[in-house]
């Protein structure tokens, strides 16, 4: 039986950098249109709207409790890479907010751009055995151990989060946000399969 191929340190580094940059830019597109996403990032966006605090700081802090699950069940390498990805996305999102001005023509445009850009970014991060913490850790764990598709697990959580978002956002904003989440998680659900992508 052929040995499972492994990513080199350089391959992991570029994968996490590119994936995190795409995700950070996607979050900036989303926030520029006043939309919200799902998972832990969505919770951070909602809290930033409610408190006025920066997304990057909130996203970093609320991910801290999930590292225990990652370390215990998915290993030290996964935990370290996930921590690095969370720090990078937090930083890229902050830089994008300061350096790039975005004025979407319509919330639907922002939702589609967010879903495709961030979906590609998360795909790169997942394929280098990392996540963006929080629900991503749980989704990755369930895919590895139970065979459940990570994208579908995340979409289920997102539906609950969007129901809560109705307390802070107008219904049309929540619906456009849901479109972005569906695109993102469909990209993950279709393209991230452990029976097809076997490098570790």
C-alpha atoms as a PDB file:
ATOM      1  CA  UNK A   1       0.000   0.000   0.000  1.00  0.00           C
ATOM      2  CA  UNK A   2       1.383   3.413  -0.969  1.00  0.00           C
ATOM      3  CA  UNK A   3       2.246   5.742   1.872  1.00  0.00           C
ATOM      4  CA  UNK A   4      -0.048   8.754   2.356  1.00  0.00           C
ATOM      5  CA  UNK A   5       1.754  11.862   1.031  1.00  0.00           C
ATOM      6  CA  UNK A   6       2.569  14.633   3.488  1.00  0.00           C
ATOM      7  CA  UNK A   7       2.671  18.379   2.981  1.00  0.00           C
ATOM      8  CA  UNK A   8       6.048  19.993   3.505  1.00  0.00           C
ATOM      9  CA  UNK A   9       6.482  22.902   5.922  1.00  0.00           C
ATOM     10  CA  UNK A  10       6.670  25.269   2.945  1.00  0.00           C
ATOM     11  CA  UNK A  11       3.448  23.855   1.471  1.00  0.00           C
ATOM     12  CA  UNK A  12       1.632  24.196   4.805  1.00  0.00           C
ATOM     13  CA  UNK A  13       2.910  27.741   5.261  1.00  0.00           C
ATOM     14  CA  UNK A  14       1.834  28.968   1.834  1.00  0.00           C
ATOM     15  CA  UNK A  15      -1.499  27.152   2.122  1.00  0.00           C
ATOM     16  CA  UNK A  16      -2.307  28.776   5.466  1.00  0.00           C
ATOM     17  CA  UNK A  17      -1.135  32.207   4.315  1.00  0.00           C
ATOM     18  CA  UNK A  18      -3.146  32.154   1.105  1.00  0.00           C
ATOM     19  CA  UNK A  19      -6.216  30.621   2.740  1.00  0.00           C
ATOM     20  CA  UNK A  20      -6.129  33.072   5.651  1.00  0.00           C
ATOM     21  CA  UNK A  21      -5.668  36.056   3.335  1.00  0.00           C
ATOM     22  CA  UNK A  22      -8.689  35.008   1.273  1.00  0.00           C
ATOM     23  CA  UNK A  23     -10.799  34.494   4.397  1.00  0.00           C
ATOM     24  CA  UNK A  24      -9.756  37.832   5.904  1.00  0.00           C
ATOM     25  CA  UNK A  25     -10.610  39.641   2.672  1.00  0.00           C
ATOM     26  CA  UNK A  26     -13.914  37.777   2.437  1.00  0.00           C
ATOM     27  CA  UNK A  27     -14.859  38.885   5.959  1.00  0.00           C
ATOM     28  CA  UNK A  28     -14.067  42.472   4.982  1.00  0.00           C
ATOM     29  CA  UNK A  29     -16.358  42.208   1.937  1.00  0.00           C
ATOM     30  CA  UNK A  30     -19.098  40.830   4.180  1.00  0.00           C
ATOM     31  CA  UNK A  31     -18.774  43.508   6.862  1.00  0.00           C
ATOM     32  CA  UNK A  32     -18.655  46.279   4.249  1.00  0.00           C
ATOM     33  CA  UNK A  33     -22.177  45.310   3.211  1.00  0.00           C
ATOM     34  CA  UNK A  34     -23.427  44.981   6.796  1.00  0.00           C
ATOM     35  CA  UNK A  35     -23.936  41.235   6.421  1.00  0.00           C
ATOM     36  CA  UNK A  36     -23.063  38.368   8.747  1.00  0.00           C
ATOM     37  CA  UNK A  37     -21.653  34.911   8.267  1.00  0.00           C
ATOM     38  CA  UNK A  38     -21.946  31.695  10.222  1.00  0.00           C
ATOM     39  CA  UNK A  39     -19.693  29.666  12.495  1.00  0.00           C
ATOM     40  CA  UNK A  40     -17.416  31.344  15.018  1.00  0.00           C
ATOM     41  CA  UNK A  41     -16.583  34.099  12.554  1.00  0.00           C
ATOM     42  CA  UNK A  42     -20.291  34.917  12.284  1.00  0.00           C
ATOM     43  CA  UNK A  43     -20.611  35.132  16.047  1.00  0.00           C
ATOM     44  CA  UNK A  44     -17.626  37.485  16.092  1.00  0.00           C
ATOM     45  CA  UNK A  45     -19.171  39.659  13.358  1.00  0.00           C
ATOM     46  CA  UNK A  46     -22.472  39.880  15.267  1.00  0.00           C
ATOM     47  CA  UNK A  47     -20.669  40.799  18.485  1.00  0.00           C
ATOM     48  CA  UNK A  48     -18.640  43.443  16.660  1.00  0.00           C
ATOM     49  CA  UNK A  49     -21.864  44.994  15.330  1.00  0.00           C
ATOM     50  CA  UNK A  50     -23.410  44.927  18.806  1.00  0.00           C
ATOM     51  CA  UNK A  51     -20.396  46.214  20.768  1.00  0.00           C
ATOM     52  CA  UNK A  52     -18.390  48.274  18.300  1.00  0.00           C
ATOM     53  CA  UNK A  53     -15.262  46.242  19.069  1.00  0.00           C
ATOM     54  CA  UNK A  54     -13.073  45.024  16.225  1.00  0.00           C
ATOM     55  CA  UNK A  55     -13.840  41.713  14.537  1.00  0.00           C
ATOM     56  CA  UNK A  56     -10.219  40.571  14.772  1.00  0.00           C
ATOM     57  CA  UNK A  57     -10.000  40.896  18.558  1.00  0.00           C
ATOM     58  CA  UNK A  58     -13.355  39.222  19.202  1.00  0.00           C
ATOM     59  CA  UNK A  59     -12.665  36.409  16.742  1.00  0.00           C
ATOM     60  CA  UNK A  60      -9.344  35.642  18.395  1.00  0.00           C
ATOM     61  CA  UNK A  61     -10.747  35.583  21.943  1.00  0.00           C
ATOM     62  CA  UNK A  62     -13.864  33.461  21.365  1.00  0.00           C
ATOM     63  CA  UNK A  63     -11.774  30.791  19.641  1.00  0.00           C
ATOM     64  CA  UNK A  64      -9.574  30.192  22.681  1.00  0.00           C
ATOM     65  CA  UNK A  65     -11.794  27.560  24.418  1.00  0.00           C
ATOM     66  CA  UNK A  66     -11.945  25.402  21.292  1.00  0.00           C
ATOM     67  CA  UNK A  67      -8.213  24.739  21.190  1.00  0.00           C
ATOM     68  CA  UNK A  68      -8.598  22.150  23.958  1.00  0.00           C
ATOM     69  CA  UNK A  69     -10.848  20.046  21.715  1.00  0.00           C
ATOM     70  CA  UNK A  70      -8.411  20.428  18.847  1.00  0.00           C
ATOM     71  CA  UNK A  71      -5.385  19.458  20.946  1.00  0.00           C
ATOM     72  CA  UNK A  72      -7.046  16.492  22.620  1.00  0.00           C
ATOM     73  CA  UNK A  73      -8.733  14.931  19.592  1.00  0.00           C
ATOM     74  CA  UNK A  74      -6.915  16.226  16.510  1.00  0.00           C
ATOM     75  CA  UNK A  75      -3.327  16.562  17.701  1.00  0.00           C
ATOM     76  CA  UNK A  76      -0.739  19.227  18.374  1.00  0.00           C
ATOM     77  CA  UNK A  77       0.074  19.939  14.711  1.00  0.00           C
ATOM     78  CA  UNK A  78      -3.588  20.590  13.865  1.00  0.00           C
ATOM     79  CA  UNK A  79      -3.960  22.829  16.926  1.00  0.00           C
ATOM     80  CA  UNK A  80      -0.844  24.882  16.162  1.00  0.00           C
ATOM     81  CA  UNK A  81      -1.826  25.362  12.526  1.00  0.00           C
ATOM     82  CA  UNK A  82      -5.379  26.292  13.514  1.00  0.00           C
ATOM     83  CA  UNK A  83      -4.100  28.833  16.036  1.00  0.00           C
ATOM     84  CA  UNK A  84      -1.852  30.305  13.348  1.00  0.00           C
ATOM     85  CA  UNK A  85      -4.742  30.477  10.866  1.00  0.00           C
ATOM     86  CA  UNK A  86      -6.991  32.265  13.384  1.00  0.00           C
ATOM     87  CA  UNK A  87      -4.260  34.821  14.141  1.00  0.00           C
ATOM     88  CA  UNK A  88      -3.624  35.341  10.426  1.00  0.00           C
ATOM     89  CA  UNK A  89      -7.304  35.784   9.531  1.00  0.00           C
ATOM     90  CA  UNK A  90      -7.756  38.223  12.417  1.00  0.00           C
ATOM     91  CA  UNK A  91      -4.769  40.212  11.187  1.00  0.00           C
ATOM     92  CA  UNK A  92      -5.698  40.106   7.497  1.00  0.00           C
ATOM     93  CA  UNK A  93      -9.266  41.222   8.271  1.00  0.00           C
ATOM     94  CA  UNK A  94      -7.950  44.173  10.288  1.00  0.00           C
ATOM     95  CA  UNK A  95      -5.504  45.187   7.548  1.00  0.00           C
ATOM     96  CA  UNK A  96      -8.173  44.872   4.846  1.00  0.00           C
ATOM     97  CA  UNK A  97     -10.558  47.068   6.843  1.00  0.00           C
ATOM     98  CA  UNK A  98      -7.894  49.790   7.109  1.00  0.00           C
ATOM     99  CA  UNK A  99      -6.402  49.593   3.624  1.00  0.00           C
ATOM    100  CA  UNK A 100      -9.198  48.537   1.244  1.00  0.00           C
ATOM    101  CA  UNK A 101     -12.471  50.410   0.697  1.00  0.00           C
ATOM    102  CA  UNK A 102     -15.314  48.312  -0.687  1.00  0.00           C
ATOM    103  CA  UNK A 103     -18.717  49.594  -1.799  1.00  0.00           C
ATOM    104  CA  UNK A 104     -20.771  46.626  -3.064  1.00  0.00           C
ATOM    105  CA  UNK A 105     -23.400  47.476  -5.677  1.00  0.00           C
ATOM    106  CA  UNK A 106     -25.888  45.245  -3.858  1.00  0.00           C
ATOM    107  CA  UNK A 107     -25.821  42.950  -0.785  1.00  0.00           C
ATOM    108  CA  UNK A 108     -26.250  39.984  -3.135  1.00  0.00           C
ATOM    109  CA  UNK A 109     -22.938  40.865  -4.799  1.00  0.00           C
ATOM    110  CA  UNK A 110     -21.215  40.976  -1.418  1.00  0.00           C
ATOM    111  CA  UNK A 111     -22.797  37.666  -0.405  1.00  0.00           C
ATOM    112  CA  UNK A 112     -21.673  35.870  -3.579  1.00  0.00           C
ATOM    113  CA  UNK A 113     -18.158  37.330  -3.425  1.00  0.00           C
ATOM    114  CA  UNK A 114     -17.858  36.465   0.257  1.00  0.00           C
ATOM    115  CA  UNK A 115     -19.064  32.906  -0.269  1.00  0.00           C
ATOM    116  CA  UNK A 116     -16.717  32.154  -3.157  1.00  0.00           C
ATOM    117  CA  UNK A 117     -13.629  33.932  -1.801  1.00  0.00           C
ATOM    118  CA  UNK A 118     -13.972  32.624   1.746  1.00  0.00           C
ATOM    119  CA  UNK A 119     -14.992  29.156   0.560  1.00  0.00           C
ATOM    120  CA  UNK A 120     -11.769  28.922  -1.444  1.00  0.00           C
ATOM    121  CA  UNK A 121      -9.802  30.200   1.547  1.00  0.00           C
ATOM    122  CA  UNK A 122     -11.335  27.688   3.948  1.00  0.00           C
ATOM    123  CA  UNK A 123     -10.759  24.905   1.452  1.00  0.00           C
ATOM    124  CA  UNK A 124      -7.042  25.733   1.405  1.00  0.00           C
ATOM    125  CA  UNK A 125      -6.926  25.851   5.203  1.00  0.00           C
ATOM    126  CA  UNK A 126      -8.806  22.558   5.634  1.00  0.00           C
ATOM    127  CA  UNK A 127      -6.603  20.781   3.089  1.00  0.00           C
ATOM    128  CA  UNK A 128      -3.553  21.666   5.153  1.00  0.00           C
ATOM    129  CA  UNK A 129      -5.144  20.063   8.219  1.00  0.00           C
ATOM    130  CA  UNK A 130      -6.187  23.229  10.008  1.00  0.00           C
ATOM    131  CA  UNK A 131      -9.388  25.184  10.574  1.00  0.00           C
ATOM    132  CA  UNK A 132     -10.524  28.612  11.692  1.00  0.00           C
ATOM    133  CA  UNK A 133     -11.307  27.371  15.167  1.00  0.00           C
ATOM    134  CA  UNK A 134     -14.671  27.124  16.892  1.00  0.00           C
ATOM    135  CA  UNK A 135     -17.253  25.270  14.853  1.00  0.00           C
ATOM    136  CA  UNK A 136     -14.609  24.617  12.201  1.00  0.00           C
ATOM    137  CA  UNK A 137     -12.699  22.485  14.709  1.00  0.00           C
ATOM    138  CA  UNK A 138     -15.850  20.548  15.567  1.00  0.00           C
ATOM    139  CA  UNK A 139     -16.767  20.120  11.893  1.00  0.00           C
ATOM    140  CA  UNK A 140     -13.258  18.923  11.003  1.00  0.00           C
ATOM    141  CA  UNK A 141     -13.315  16.490  13.953  1.00  0.00           C
ATOM    142  CA  UNK A 142     -16.693  15.059  12.944  1.00  0.00           C
ATOM    143  CA  UNK A 143     -15.556  14.618   9.340  1.00  0.00           C
ATOM    144  CA  UNK A 144     -12.361  12.855  10.413  1.00  0.00           C
ATOM    145  CA  UNK A 145     -14.027  10.598  13.002  1.00  0.00           C
ATOM    146  CA  UNK A 146     -17.621  10.182  11.803  1.00  0.00           C
ATOM    147  CA  UNK A 147     -17.347  10.828   8.064  1.00  0.00           C
ATOM    148  CA  UNK A 148     -19.818  13.724   8.254  1.00  0.00           C
ATOM    149  CA  UNK A 149     -19.119  16.389   5.615  1.00  0.00           C
ATOM    150  CA  UNK A 150     -17.609  19.456   7.290  1.00  0.00           C
ATOM    151  CA  UNK A 151     -19.518  21.831   5.029  1.00  0.00           C
ATOM    152  CA  UNK A 152     -22.890  20.351   5.949  1.00  0.00           C
ATOM    153  CA  UNK A 153     -22.105  20.408   9.694  1.00  0.00           C
ATOM    154  CA  UNK A 154     -21.171  24.073   9.462  1.00  0.00           C
ATOM    155  CA  UNK A 155     -24.289  24.903   7.459  1.00  0.00           C
ATOM    156  CA  UNK A 156     -26.504  23.409  10.178  1.00  0.00           C
ATOM    157  CA  UNK A 157     -24.853  25.594  12.797  1.00  0.00           C
ATOM    158  CA  UNK A 158     -25.142  28.604  10.512  1.00  0.00           C
ATOM    159  CA  UNK A 159     -28.919  28.241  10.261  1.00  0.00           C
ATOM    160  CA  UNK A 160     -29.186  28.577  14.047  1.00  0.00           C
ATOM    161  CA  UNK A 161     -26.864  31.582  14.089  1.00  0.00           C
ATOM    162  CA  UNK A 162     -28.808  33.343  11.344  1.00  0.00           C
ATOM    163  CA  UNK A 163     -32.018  32.894  13.309  1.00  0.00           C
ATOM    164  CA  UNK A 164     -30.314  34.724  16.190  1.00  0.00           C
ATOM    165  CA  UNK A 165     -29.052  37.406  13.780  1.00  0.00           C
ATOM    166  CA  UNK A 166     -32.641  38.505  13.147  1.00  0.00           C
ATOM    167  CA  UNK A 167     -32.501  40.234  16.540  1.00  0.00           C
ATOM    168  CA  UNK A 168     -29.762  42.599  15.289  1.00  0.00           C
ATOM    169  CA  UNK A 169     -30.129  42.805  11.511  1.00  0.00           C
ATOM    170  CA  UNK A 170     -32.942  43.520   9.074  1.00  0.00           C
ATOM    171  CA  UNK A 171     -34.527  40.366   7.605  1.00  0.00           C
ATOM    172  CA  UNK A 172     -33.262  41.128   4.090  1.00  0.00           C
ATOM    173  CA  UNK A 173     -29.680  41.414   5.396  1.00  0.00           C
ATOM    174  CA  UNK A 174     -30.024  38.041   7.086  1.00  0.00           C
ATOM    175  CA  UNK A 175     -31.362  36.452   3.898  1.00  0.00           C
ATOM    176  CA  UNK A 176     -28.488  37.794   1.806  1.00  0.00           C
ATOM    177  CA  UNK A 177     -26.090  36.613   4.504  1.00  0.00           C
ATOM    178  CA  UNK A 178     -27.632  33.160   4.292  1.00  0.00           C
ATOM    179  CA  UNK A 179     -26.940  33.132   0.554  1.00  0.00           C
ATOM    180  CA  UNK A 180     -23.239  33.752   1.241  1.00  0.00           C
ATOM    181  CA  UNK A 181     -23.135  30.983   3.844  1.00  0.00           C
ATOM    182  CA  UNK A 182     -24.848  28.501   1.520  1.00  0.00           C
ATOM    183  CA  UNK A 183     -22.325  29.240  -1.250  1.00  0.00           C
ATOM    184  CA  UNK A 184     -19.387  28.951   1.161  1.00  0.00           C
ATOM    185  CA  UNK A 185     -20.500  25.677   2.736  1.00  0.00           C
ATOM    186  CA  UNK A 186     -21.507  24.162  -0.604  1.00  0.00           C
ATOM    187  CA  UNK A 187     -17.976  24.796  -1.866  1.00  0.00           C
ATOM    188  CA  UNK A 188     -16.568  23.062   1.239  1.00  0.00           C
ATOM    189  CA  UNK A 189     -19.116  20.247   1.178  1.00  0.00           C
ATOM    190  CA  UNK A 190     -18.472  19.378  -2.477  1.00  0.00           C
ATOM    191  CA  UNK A 191     -14.713  19.869  -2.632  1.00  0.00           C
ATOM    192  CA  UNK A 192     -13.385  18.828   0.783  1.00  0.00           C
ATOM    193  CA  UNK A 193     -13.656  15.043   0.947  1.00  0.00           C
ATOM    194  CA  UNK A 194     -11.281  12.791   2.825  1.00  0.00           C
ATOM    195  CA  UNK A 195     -11.817   9.996   0.293  1.00  0.00           C
ATOM    196  CA  UNK A 196     -10.422  12.216  -2.505  1.00  0.00           C
ATOM    197  CA  UNK A 197      -7.860  14.512  -0.928  1.00  0.00           C
ATOM    198  CA  UNK A 198      -5.510  12.336   1.101  1.00  0.00           C
ATOM    199  CA  UNK A 199      -2.415  14.463   1.709  1.00  0.00           C
ATOM    200  CA  UNK A 200      -1.745  15.250   5.373  1.00  0.00           C
END
